[in-house]
Short mmCIF file of C-alpha atoms in Angstrom, two decimals:
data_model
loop_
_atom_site.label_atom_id
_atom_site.label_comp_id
_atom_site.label_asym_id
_atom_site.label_seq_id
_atom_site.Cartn_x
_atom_site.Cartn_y
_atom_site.Cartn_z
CA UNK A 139 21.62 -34.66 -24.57
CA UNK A 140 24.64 -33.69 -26.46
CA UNK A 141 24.97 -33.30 -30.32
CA UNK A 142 27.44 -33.32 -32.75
CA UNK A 143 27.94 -31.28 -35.51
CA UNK A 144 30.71 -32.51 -38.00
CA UNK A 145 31.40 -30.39 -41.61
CA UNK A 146 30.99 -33.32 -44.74
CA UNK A 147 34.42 -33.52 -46.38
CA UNK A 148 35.43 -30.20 -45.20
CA UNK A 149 38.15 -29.07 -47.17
CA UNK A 150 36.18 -30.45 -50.22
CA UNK A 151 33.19 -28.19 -48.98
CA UNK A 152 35.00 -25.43 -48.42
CA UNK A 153 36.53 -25.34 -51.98
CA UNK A 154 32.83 -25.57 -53.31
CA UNK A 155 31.38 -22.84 -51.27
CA UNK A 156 33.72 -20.57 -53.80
CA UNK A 157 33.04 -22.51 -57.11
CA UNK A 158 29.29 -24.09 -57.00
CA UNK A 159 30.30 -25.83 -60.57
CA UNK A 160 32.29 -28.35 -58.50
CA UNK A 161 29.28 -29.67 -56.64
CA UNK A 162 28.29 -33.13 -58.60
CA UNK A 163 32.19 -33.44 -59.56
CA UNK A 164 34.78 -35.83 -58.10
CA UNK A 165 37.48 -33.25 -55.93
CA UNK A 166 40.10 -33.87 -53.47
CA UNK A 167 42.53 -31.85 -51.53
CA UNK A 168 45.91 -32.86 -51.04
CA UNK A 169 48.21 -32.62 -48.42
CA UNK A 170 51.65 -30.00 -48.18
CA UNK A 171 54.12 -30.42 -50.96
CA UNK A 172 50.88 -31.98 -52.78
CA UNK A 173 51.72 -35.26 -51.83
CA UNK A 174 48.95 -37.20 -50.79
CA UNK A 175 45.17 -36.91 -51.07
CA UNK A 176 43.89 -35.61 -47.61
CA UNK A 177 40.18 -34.51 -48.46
CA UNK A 178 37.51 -36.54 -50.95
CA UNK A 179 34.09 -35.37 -52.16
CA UNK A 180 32.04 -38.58 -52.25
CA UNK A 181 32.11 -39.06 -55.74
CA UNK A 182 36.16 -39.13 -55.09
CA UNK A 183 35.46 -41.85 -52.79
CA UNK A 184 33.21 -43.77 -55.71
CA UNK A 185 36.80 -44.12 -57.16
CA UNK A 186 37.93 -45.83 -54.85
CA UNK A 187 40.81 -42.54 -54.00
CA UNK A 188 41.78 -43.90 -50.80
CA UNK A 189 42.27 -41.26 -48.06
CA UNK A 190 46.07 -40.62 -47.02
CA UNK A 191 46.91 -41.96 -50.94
CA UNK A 192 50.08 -40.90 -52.57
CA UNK A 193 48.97 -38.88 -55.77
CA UNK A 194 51.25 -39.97 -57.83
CA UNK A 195 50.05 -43.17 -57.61
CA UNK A 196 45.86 -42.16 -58.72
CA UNK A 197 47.50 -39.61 -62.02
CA UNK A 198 45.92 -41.54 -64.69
CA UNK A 199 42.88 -42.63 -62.66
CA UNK A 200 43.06 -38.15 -62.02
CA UNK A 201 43.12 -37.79 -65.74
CA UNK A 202 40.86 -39.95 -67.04
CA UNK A 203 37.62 -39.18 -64.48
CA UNK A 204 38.61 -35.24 -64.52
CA UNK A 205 38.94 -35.18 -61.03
CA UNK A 206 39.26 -31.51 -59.36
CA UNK A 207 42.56 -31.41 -57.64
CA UNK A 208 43.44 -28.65 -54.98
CA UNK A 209 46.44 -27.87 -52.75
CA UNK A 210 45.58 -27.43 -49.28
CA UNK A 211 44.34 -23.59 -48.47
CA UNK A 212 44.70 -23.88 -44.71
CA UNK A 213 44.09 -20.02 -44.03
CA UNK A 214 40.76 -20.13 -46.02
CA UNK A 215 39.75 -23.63 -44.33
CA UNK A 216 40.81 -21.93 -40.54
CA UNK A 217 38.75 -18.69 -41.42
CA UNK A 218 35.40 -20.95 -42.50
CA UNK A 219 35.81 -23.16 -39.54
CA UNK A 220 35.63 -20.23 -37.07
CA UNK A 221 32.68 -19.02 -38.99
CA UNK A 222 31.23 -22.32 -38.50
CA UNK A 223 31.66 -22.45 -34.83
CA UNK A 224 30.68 -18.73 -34.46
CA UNK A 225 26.92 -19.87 -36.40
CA UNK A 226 27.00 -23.02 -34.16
CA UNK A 227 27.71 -21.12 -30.68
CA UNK A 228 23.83 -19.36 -30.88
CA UNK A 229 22.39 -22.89 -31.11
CA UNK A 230 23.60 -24.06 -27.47
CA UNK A 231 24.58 -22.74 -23.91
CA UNK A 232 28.26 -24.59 -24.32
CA UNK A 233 30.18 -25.82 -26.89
CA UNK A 234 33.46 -27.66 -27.24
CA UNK A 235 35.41 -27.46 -30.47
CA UNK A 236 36.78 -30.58 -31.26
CA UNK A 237 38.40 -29.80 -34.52
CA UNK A 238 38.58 -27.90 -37.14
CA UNK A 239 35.34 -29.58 -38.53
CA UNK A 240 33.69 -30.56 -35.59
CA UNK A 241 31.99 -29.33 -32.37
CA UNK A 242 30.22 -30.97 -29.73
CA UNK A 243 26.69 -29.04 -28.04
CA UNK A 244 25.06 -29.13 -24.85
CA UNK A 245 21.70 -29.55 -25.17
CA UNK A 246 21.29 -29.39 -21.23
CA UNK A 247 18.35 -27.42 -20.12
CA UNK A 248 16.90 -28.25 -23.32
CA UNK A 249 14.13 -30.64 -22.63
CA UNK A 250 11.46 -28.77 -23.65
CA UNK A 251 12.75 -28.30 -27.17
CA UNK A 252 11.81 -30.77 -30.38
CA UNK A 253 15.78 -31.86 -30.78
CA UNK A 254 15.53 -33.02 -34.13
CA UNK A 255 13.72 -30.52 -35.78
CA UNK A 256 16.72 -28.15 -33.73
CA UNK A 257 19.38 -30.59 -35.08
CA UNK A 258 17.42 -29.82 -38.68
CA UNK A 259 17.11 -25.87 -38.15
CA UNK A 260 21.20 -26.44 -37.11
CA UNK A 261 22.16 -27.87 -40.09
CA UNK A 262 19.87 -25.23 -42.39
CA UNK A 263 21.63 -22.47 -41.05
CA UNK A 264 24.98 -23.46 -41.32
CA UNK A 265 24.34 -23.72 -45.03
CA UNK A 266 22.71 -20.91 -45.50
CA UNK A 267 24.93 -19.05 -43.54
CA UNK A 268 28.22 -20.30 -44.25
CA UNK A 269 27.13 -22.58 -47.29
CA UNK A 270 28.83 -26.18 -46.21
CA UNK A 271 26.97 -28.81 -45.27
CA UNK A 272 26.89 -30.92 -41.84
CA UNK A 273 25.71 -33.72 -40.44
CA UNK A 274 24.36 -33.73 -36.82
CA UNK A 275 24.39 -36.88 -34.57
CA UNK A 276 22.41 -36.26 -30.96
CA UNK A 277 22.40 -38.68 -28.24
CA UNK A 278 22.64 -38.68 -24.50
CA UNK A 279 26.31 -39.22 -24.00
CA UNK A 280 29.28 -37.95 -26.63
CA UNK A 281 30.30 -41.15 -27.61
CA UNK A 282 26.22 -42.15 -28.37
CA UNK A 283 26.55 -38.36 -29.94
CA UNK A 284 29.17 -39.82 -32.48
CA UNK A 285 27.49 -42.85 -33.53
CA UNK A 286 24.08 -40.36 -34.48
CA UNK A 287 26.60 -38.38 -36.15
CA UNK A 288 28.18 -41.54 -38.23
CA UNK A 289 24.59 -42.86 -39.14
CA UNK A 290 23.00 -39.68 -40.09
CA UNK A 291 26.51 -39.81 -42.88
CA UNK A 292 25.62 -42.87 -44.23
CA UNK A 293 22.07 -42.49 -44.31
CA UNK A 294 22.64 -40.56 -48.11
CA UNK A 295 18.65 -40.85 -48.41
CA UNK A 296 17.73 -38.77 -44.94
CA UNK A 297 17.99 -35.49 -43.69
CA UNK A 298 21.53 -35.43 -42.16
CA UNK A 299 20.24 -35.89 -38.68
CA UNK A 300 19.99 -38.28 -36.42
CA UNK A 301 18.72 -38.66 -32.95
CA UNK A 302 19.31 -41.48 -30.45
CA UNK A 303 17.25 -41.10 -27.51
CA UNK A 304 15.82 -44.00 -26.11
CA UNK A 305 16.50 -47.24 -28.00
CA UNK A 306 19.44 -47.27 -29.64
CA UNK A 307 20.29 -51.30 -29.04
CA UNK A 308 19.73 -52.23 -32.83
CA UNK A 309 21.94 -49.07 -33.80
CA UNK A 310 24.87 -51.01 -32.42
CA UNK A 311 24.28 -53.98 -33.28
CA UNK A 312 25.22 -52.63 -36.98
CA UNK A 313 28.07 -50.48 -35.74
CA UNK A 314 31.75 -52.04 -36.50
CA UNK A 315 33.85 -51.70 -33.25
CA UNK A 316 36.00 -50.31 -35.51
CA UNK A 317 33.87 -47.28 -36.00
CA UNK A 318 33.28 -46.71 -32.25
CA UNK A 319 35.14 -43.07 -31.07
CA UNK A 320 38.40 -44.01 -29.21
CA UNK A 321 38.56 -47.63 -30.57
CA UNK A 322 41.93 -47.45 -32.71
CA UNK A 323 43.12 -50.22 -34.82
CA UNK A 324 45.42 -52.03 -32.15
CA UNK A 325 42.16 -51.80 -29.90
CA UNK A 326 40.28 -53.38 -32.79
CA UNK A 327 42.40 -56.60 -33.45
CA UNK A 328 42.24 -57.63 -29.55
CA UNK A 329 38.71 -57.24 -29.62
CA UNK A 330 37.82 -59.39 -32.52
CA UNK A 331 40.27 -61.76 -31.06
CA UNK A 332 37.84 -62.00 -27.95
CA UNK A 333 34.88 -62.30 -30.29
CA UNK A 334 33.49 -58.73 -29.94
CA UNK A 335 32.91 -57.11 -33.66
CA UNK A 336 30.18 -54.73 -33.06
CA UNK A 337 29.55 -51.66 -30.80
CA UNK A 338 26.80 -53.80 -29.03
CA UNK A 339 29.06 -56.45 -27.85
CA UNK A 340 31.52 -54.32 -26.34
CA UNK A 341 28.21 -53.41 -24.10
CA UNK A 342 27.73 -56.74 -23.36
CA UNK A 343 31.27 -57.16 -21.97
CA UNK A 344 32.49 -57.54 -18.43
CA UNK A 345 33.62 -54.29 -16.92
CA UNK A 346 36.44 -55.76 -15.11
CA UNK A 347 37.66 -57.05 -18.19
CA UNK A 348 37.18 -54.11 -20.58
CA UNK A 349 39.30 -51.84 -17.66
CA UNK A 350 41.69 -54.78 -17.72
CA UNK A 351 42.30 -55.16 -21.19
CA UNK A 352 41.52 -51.35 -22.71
CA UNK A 353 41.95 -49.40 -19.46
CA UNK A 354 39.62 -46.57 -17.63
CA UNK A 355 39.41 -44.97 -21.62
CA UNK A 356 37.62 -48.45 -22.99
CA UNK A 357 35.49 -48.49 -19.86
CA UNK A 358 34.21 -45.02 -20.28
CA UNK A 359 33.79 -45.77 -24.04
CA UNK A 360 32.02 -48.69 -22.88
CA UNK A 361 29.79 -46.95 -20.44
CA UNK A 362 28.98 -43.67 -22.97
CA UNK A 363 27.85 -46.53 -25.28
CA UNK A 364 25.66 -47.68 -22.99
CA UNK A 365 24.14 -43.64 -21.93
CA UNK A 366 26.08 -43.24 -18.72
CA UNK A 367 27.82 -39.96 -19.57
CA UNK A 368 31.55 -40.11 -18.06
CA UNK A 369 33.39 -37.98 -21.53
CA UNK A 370 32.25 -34.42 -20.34
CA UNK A 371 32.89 -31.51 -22.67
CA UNK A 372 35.50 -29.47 -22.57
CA UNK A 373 34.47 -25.77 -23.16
CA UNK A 374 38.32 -24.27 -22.54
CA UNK A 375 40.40 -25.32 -25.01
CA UNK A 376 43.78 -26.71 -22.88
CA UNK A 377 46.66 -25.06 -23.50
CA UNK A 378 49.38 -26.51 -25.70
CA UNK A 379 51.83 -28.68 -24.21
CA UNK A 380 54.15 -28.46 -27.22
CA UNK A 381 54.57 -26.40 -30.52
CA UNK A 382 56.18 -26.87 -33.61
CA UNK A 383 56.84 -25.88 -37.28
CA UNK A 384 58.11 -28.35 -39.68
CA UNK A 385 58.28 -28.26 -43.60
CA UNK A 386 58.71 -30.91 -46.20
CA UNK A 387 60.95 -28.91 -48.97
CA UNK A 388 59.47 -28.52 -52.61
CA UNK A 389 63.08 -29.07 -53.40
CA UNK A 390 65.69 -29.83 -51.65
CA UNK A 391 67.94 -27.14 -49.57
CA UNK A 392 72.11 -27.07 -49.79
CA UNK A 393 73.16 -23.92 -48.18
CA UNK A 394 73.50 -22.86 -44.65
CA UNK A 395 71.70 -19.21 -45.35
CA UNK A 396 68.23 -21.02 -47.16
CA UNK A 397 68.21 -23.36 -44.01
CA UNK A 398 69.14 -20.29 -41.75
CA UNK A 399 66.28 -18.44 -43.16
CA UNK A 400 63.71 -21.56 -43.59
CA UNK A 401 64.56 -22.46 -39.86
CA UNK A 402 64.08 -18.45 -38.46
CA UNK A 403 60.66 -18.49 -40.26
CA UNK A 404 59.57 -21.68 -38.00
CA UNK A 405 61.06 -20.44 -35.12
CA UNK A 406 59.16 -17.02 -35.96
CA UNK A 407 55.56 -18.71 -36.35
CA UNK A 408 56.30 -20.77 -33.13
CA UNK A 409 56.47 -17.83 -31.45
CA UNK A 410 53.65 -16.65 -32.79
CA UNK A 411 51.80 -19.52 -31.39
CA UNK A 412 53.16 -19.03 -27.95
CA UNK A 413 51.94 -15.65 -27.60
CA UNK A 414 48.57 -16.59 -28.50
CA UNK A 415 47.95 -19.21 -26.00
CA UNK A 416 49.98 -17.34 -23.58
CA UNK A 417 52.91 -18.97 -23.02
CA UNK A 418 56.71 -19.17 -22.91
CA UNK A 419 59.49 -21.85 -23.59
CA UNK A 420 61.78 -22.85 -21.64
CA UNK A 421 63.45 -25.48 -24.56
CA UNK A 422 64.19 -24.80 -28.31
CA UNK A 423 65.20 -28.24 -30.39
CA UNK A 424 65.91 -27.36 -34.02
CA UNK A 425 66.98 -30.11 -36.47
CA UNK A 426 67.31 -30.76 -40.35
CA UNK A 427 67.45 -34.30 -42.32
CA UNK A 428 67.97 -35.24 -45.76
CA UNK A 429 65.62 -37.44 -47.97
CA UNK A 430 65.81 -40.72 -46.93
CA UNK A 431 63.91 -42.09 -50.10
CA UNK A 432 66.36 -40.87 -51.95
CA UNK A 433 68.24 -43.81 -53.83
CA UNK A 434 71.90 -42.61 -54.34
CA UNK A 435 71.87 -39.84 -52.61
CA UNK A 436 74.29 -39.09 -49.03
CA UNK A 437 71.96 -39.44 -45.50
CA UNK A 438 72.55 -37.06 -42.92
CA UNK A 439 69.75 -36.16 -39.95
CA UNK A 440 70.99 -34.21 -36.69
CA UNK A 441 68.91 -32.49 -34.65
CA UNK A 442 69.95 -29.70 -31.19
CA UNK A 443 68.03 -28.52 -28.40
CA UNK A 444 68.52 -25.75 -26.09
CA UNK A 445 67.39 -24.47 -22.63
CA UNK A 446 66.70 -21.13 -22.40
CA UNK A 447 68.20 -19.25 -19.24
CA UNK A 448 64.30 -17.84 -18.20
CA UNK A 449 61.05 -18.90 -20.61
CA UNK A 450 60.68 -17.26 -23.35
CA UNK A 451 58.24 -16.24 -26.21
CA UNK A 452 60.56 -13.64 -28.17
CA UNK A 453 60.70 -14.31 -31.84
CA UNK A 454 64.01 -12.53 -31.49
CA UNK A 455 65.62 -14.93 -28.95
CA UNK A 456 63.86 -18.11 -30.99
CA UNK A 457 65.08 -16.82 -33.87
CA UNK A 458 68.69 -16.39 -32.37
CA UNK A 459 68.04 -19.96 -30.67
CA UNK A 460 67.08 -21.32 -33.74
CA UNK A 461 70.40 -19.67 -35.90
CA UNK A 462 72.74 -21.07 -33.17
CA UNK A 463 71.26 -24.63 -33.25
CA UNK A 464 72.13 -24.79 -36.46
CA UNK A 465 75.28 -23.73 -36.22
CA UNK A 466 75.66 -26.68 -34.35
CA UNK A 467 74.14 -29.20 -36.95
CA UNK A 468 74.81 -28.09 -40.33
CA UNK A 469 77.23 -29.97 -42.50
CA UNK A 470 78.04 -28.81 -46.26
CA UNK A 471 77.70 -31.47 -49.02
CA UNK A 472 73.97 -32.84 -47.88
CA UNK A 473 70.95 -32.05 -49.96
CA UNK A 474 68.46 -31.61 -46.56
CA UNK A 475 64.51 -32.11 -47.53
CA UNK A 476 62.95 -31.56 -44.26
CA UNK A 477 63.96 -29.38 -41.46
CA UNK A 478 61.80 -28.23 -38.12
CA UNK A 479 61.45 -25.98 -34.43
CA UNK A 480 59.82 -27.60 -31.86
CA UNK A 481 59.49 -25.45 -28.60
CA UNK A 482 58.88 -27.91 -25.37
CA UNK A 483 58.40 -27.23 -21.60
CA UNK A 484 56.28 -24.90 -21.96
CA UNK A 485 55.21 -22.27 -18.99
CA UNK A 486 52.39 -19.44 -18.38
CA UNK A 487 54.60 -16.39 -18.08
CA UNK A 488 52.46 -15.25 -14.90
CA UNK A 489 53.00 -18.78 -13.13
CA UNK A 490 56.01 -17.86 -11.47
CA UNK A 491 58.58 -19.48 -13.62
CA UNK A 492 62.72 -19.93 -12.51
CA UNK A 493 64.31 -17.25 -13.64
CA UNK A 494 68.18 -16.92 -13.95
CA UNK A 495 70.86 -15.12 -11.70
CA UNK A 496 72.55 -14.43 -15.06
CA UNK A 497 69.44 -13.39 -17.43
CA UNK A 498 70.29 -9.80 -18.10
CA UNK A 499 67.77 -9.19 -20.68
CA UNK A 500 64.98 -6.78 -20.47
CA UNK A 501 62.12 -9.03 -20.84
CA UNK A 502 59.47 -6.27 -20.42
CA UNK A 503 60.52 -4.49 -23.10
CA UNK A 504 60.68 -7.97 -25.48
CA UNK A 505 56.92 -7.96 -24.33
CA UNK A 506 56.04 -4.73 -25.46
CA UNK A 507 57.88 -5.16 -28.80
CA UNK A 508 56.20 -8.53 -29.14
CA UNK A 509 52.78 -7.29 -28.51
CA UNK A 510 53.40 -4.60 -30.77
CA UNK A 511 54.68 -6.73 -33.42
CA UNK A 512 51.62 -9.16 -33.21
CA UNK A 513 49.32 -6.09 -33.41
CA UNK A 514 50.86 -4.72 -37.09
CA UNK A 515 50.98 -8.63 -38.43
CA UNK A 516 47.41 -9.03 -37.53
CA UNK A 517 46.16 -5.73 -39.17
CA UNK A 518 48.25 -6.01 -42.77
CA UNK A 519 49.23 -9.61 -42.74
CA UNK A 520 51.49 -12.04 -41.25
CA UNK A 521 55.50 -11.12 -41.58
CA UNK A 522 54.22 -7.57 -42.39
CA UNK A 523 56.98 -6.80 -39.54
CA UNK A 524 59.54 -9.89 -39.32
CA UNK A 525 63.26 -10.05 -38.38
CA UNK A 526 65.97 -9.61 -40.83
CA UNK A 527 66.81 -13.13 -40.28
CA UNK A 528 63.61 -14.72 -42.24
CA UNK A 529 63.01 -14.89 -45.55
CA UNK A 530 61.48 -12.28 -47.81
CA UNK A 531 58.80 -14.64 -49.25
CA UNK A 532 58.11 -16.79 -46.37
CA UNK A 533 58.48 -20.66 -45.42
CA UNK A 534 55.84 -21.20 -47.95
CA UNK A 535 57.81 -20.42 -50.72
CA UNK A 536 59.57 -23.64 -50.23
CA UNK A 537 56.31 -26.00 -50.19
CA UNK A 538 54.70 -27.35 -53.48
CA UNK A 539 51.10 -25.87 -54.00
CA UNK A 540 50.70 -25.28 -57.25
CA UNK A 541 47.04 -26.09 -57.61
CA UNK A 542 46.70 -23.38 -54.16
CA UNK A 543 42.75 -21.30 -54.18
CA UNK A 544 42.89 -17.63 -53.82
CA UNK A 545 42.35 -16.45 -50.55
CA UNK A 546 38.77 -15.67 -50.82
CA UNK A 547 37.93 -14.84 -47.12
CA UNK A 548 41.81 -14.09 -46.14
CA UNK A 549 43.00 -11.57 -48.38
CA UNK A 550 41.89 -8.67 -49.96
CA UNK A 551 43.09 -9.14 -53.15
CA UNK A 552 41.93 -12.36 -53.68
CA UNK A 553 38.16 -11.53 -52.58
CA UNK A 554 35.48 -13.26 -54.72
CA UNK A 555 34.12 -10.37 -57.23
CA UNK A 556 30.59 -10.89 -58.36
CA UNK A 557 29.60 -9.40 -61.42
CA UNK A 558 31.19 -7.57 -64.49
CA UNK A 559 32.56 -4.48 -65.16
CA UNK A 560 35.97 -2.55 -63.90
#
């Protein structure tokens, strides 16, 4: 049996955990640059806010229904979803974290145990523990896991747990293909063209033709639905393939040294991320674009990418990557809204990568002054230490958040007091 365990509206809930008055009240999250709505409480869905909706275009409906309205906090919603997993990891011999809101168990070995009063005690302790609320779904394969998880949602009147163990035919017989994990929306036209609407019908189809026409993914789908396990979980978390920092602008950027600066921040936090999964890049592409919904205004998008002469996960040689691609690409007169790093073939620095007959560089030492870099900026903060290239107030600066929570669980300063006095 596997279960999973998905957070209800989690950036909503997470927002609530720090201000209890909200609970009962319509609140959404919106995305970077506060553009678009990208979390809803359920009395936000009750409007009708659609998820992914431009918030310009829901300001009156905002106004008028005192919606709460918060700019993404993505440090406080990381640190809450590791505390999450860390509750869930004590209810399970494996887990597999999924996403930032959801985490699949193995219940092997588990026979013995009442499941859904576990599944109950599971979702008791992560509120009292970490005080959002979850929904668990259990069933004998992931994909059955996922429709226990989707029912026990929409059952509002139950417990927020649902178990599928033996019969589970008339469950999808009500379940929209649509809502089936791994069945996108091109998947979902060619199915109702062949007559097959519900989760149970897709069960009833031929195997040669559900291999033919959604390939070896539909057919696993297709046999998870029916409790033949072929999705296993996925306890190491794979490696990266790719990484990347890109900003939207708050407002739009003109000069070479607020790009230079914007672009040796991303190049900075990409390196960041290649230390911590271990790895090293052996291409930089940098690139900057203007704002093409701008009526009136000049175009201009270029983009450069760069091979490094031996991997690499220096900030100091992204950052000089980085500075030298745009070199390359900038062009005075342009009003540039967006600009990015992406870092691509990426390499585990102990796999025996090619290195150069004309790579003088110490590399061991850029390891030691990496790791001792990464060691200060996780103790006081990130960019405690940064190069002289980035920008004294960080790529953040440049977003929109003005409607940003404090920090509660992420910085000192901003730690929820309780209480009065000094």
């Amino acid at each position: 049996m596997v279960a999973l365990v998905d957070v209800n509206n989690f950036y909503v809930s997470c927002e609530r955990v720090f201000c209890p008055a909200l609970r009962g009240q319509p609140v959404i999250v919106l995305s970077n640059n506060d553009g678009c709505v990208v979390s809803r409480s359920d009395e936000a869905k009750a409007l009708q806010i659609g998820m992914g909706q431009p918030v310009f275009e829901i300001r009156e409906l905002i106004r008028k229904n005192r919606v709460h309205v918060f700019s993404s906090n993505y440090a406080l919603y990381g640190d809450m979803s590791a505390r999450v997993m860390n509750t869930l990891r004590q209810f399970a011999p494996s887990l597999e974290v999924y996403s930032v809101d959801e985490s699949f168990l193995d219940f092997s070995g588990m026979q013995r145990f009442d499941l859904a009063a576990h599944a109950l005690n599971i979702r008791k302790t992560v509120w009292r523990w970490v005080g959002v609320p979850v929904c668990v779904g259990v069933g004998p394969t992931k994909v059955l896991a996922k429709v226990a998880n989707h029912i026990a949602k929409k059952d509002k009147a139950g417990n927020g747990v649902c178990l599928l163990e033996n019969n589970w035919e008339s469950d999808l017989k009500t379940l929209d293909i649509s809502d089936v994990w791994g069945i996108g929306r091109q998947y979902t036209k060619l199915l109702h063209l062949h007559g097959i609407r519900t989760a149970y019908d897709l069960t009833q189809a031929n195997d040669a033709w559900v291999r033919k026409h959604l390939s070896v993914v539909g057919l696993r789908i297709k046999k998870e639905l029916e409790g033949e396990a072929c999705i296993h979980l996925e306890t190491d978390v794979p490696n990266k393939k790719n990484v990347g920092t890109t900003r939207t602008f708050r407002h739009p950027l003109s000069t070479k040294n607020e790009l230079g600066e914007a672009l040796a921040d991303f190049a900075a936090r990409c390196g960041e991320k290649l230390r911590k999964q271990q790895s090293s890049a052996t291409m930089l592409t940098a690139y900057i674009q203007t704002n093409h919904l701008a009526a009136g205004e000049q175009q201009y998008s270029r983009s450069f990418t760069l091979t490094f002469h031996t991997p690499t996960n220096s900030t100091l040689q992204l950052v000089n990557a980085a500075k030298f691609a745009l070199d390359k690409i900038f062009r005075a007169g342009y009003r540039y809204k967006r600009a990015g790093v992406l870092l691509g073939e990426l390499v585990h620095p102990h796999a025996g990568g090619q290195m150069s007959l004309f790579d003088n560089l110490d590399h061991a030492k850029h390891t030691r002054l990496m790791a001792a870099l990464d060691s200060v900026n996780t103790r006081f903060g990130r960019n405690t230490v940064r190069t002289a290239a980035q920008s004294l107030g960080g790529s953040a600066r440049l977003t929109q958040q003005n409607r940003l929570s404090p920090g509660y669980t992420t910085k000192w300063k901003e730690a929820l007091r309780v209480g009065g006095g000094g």
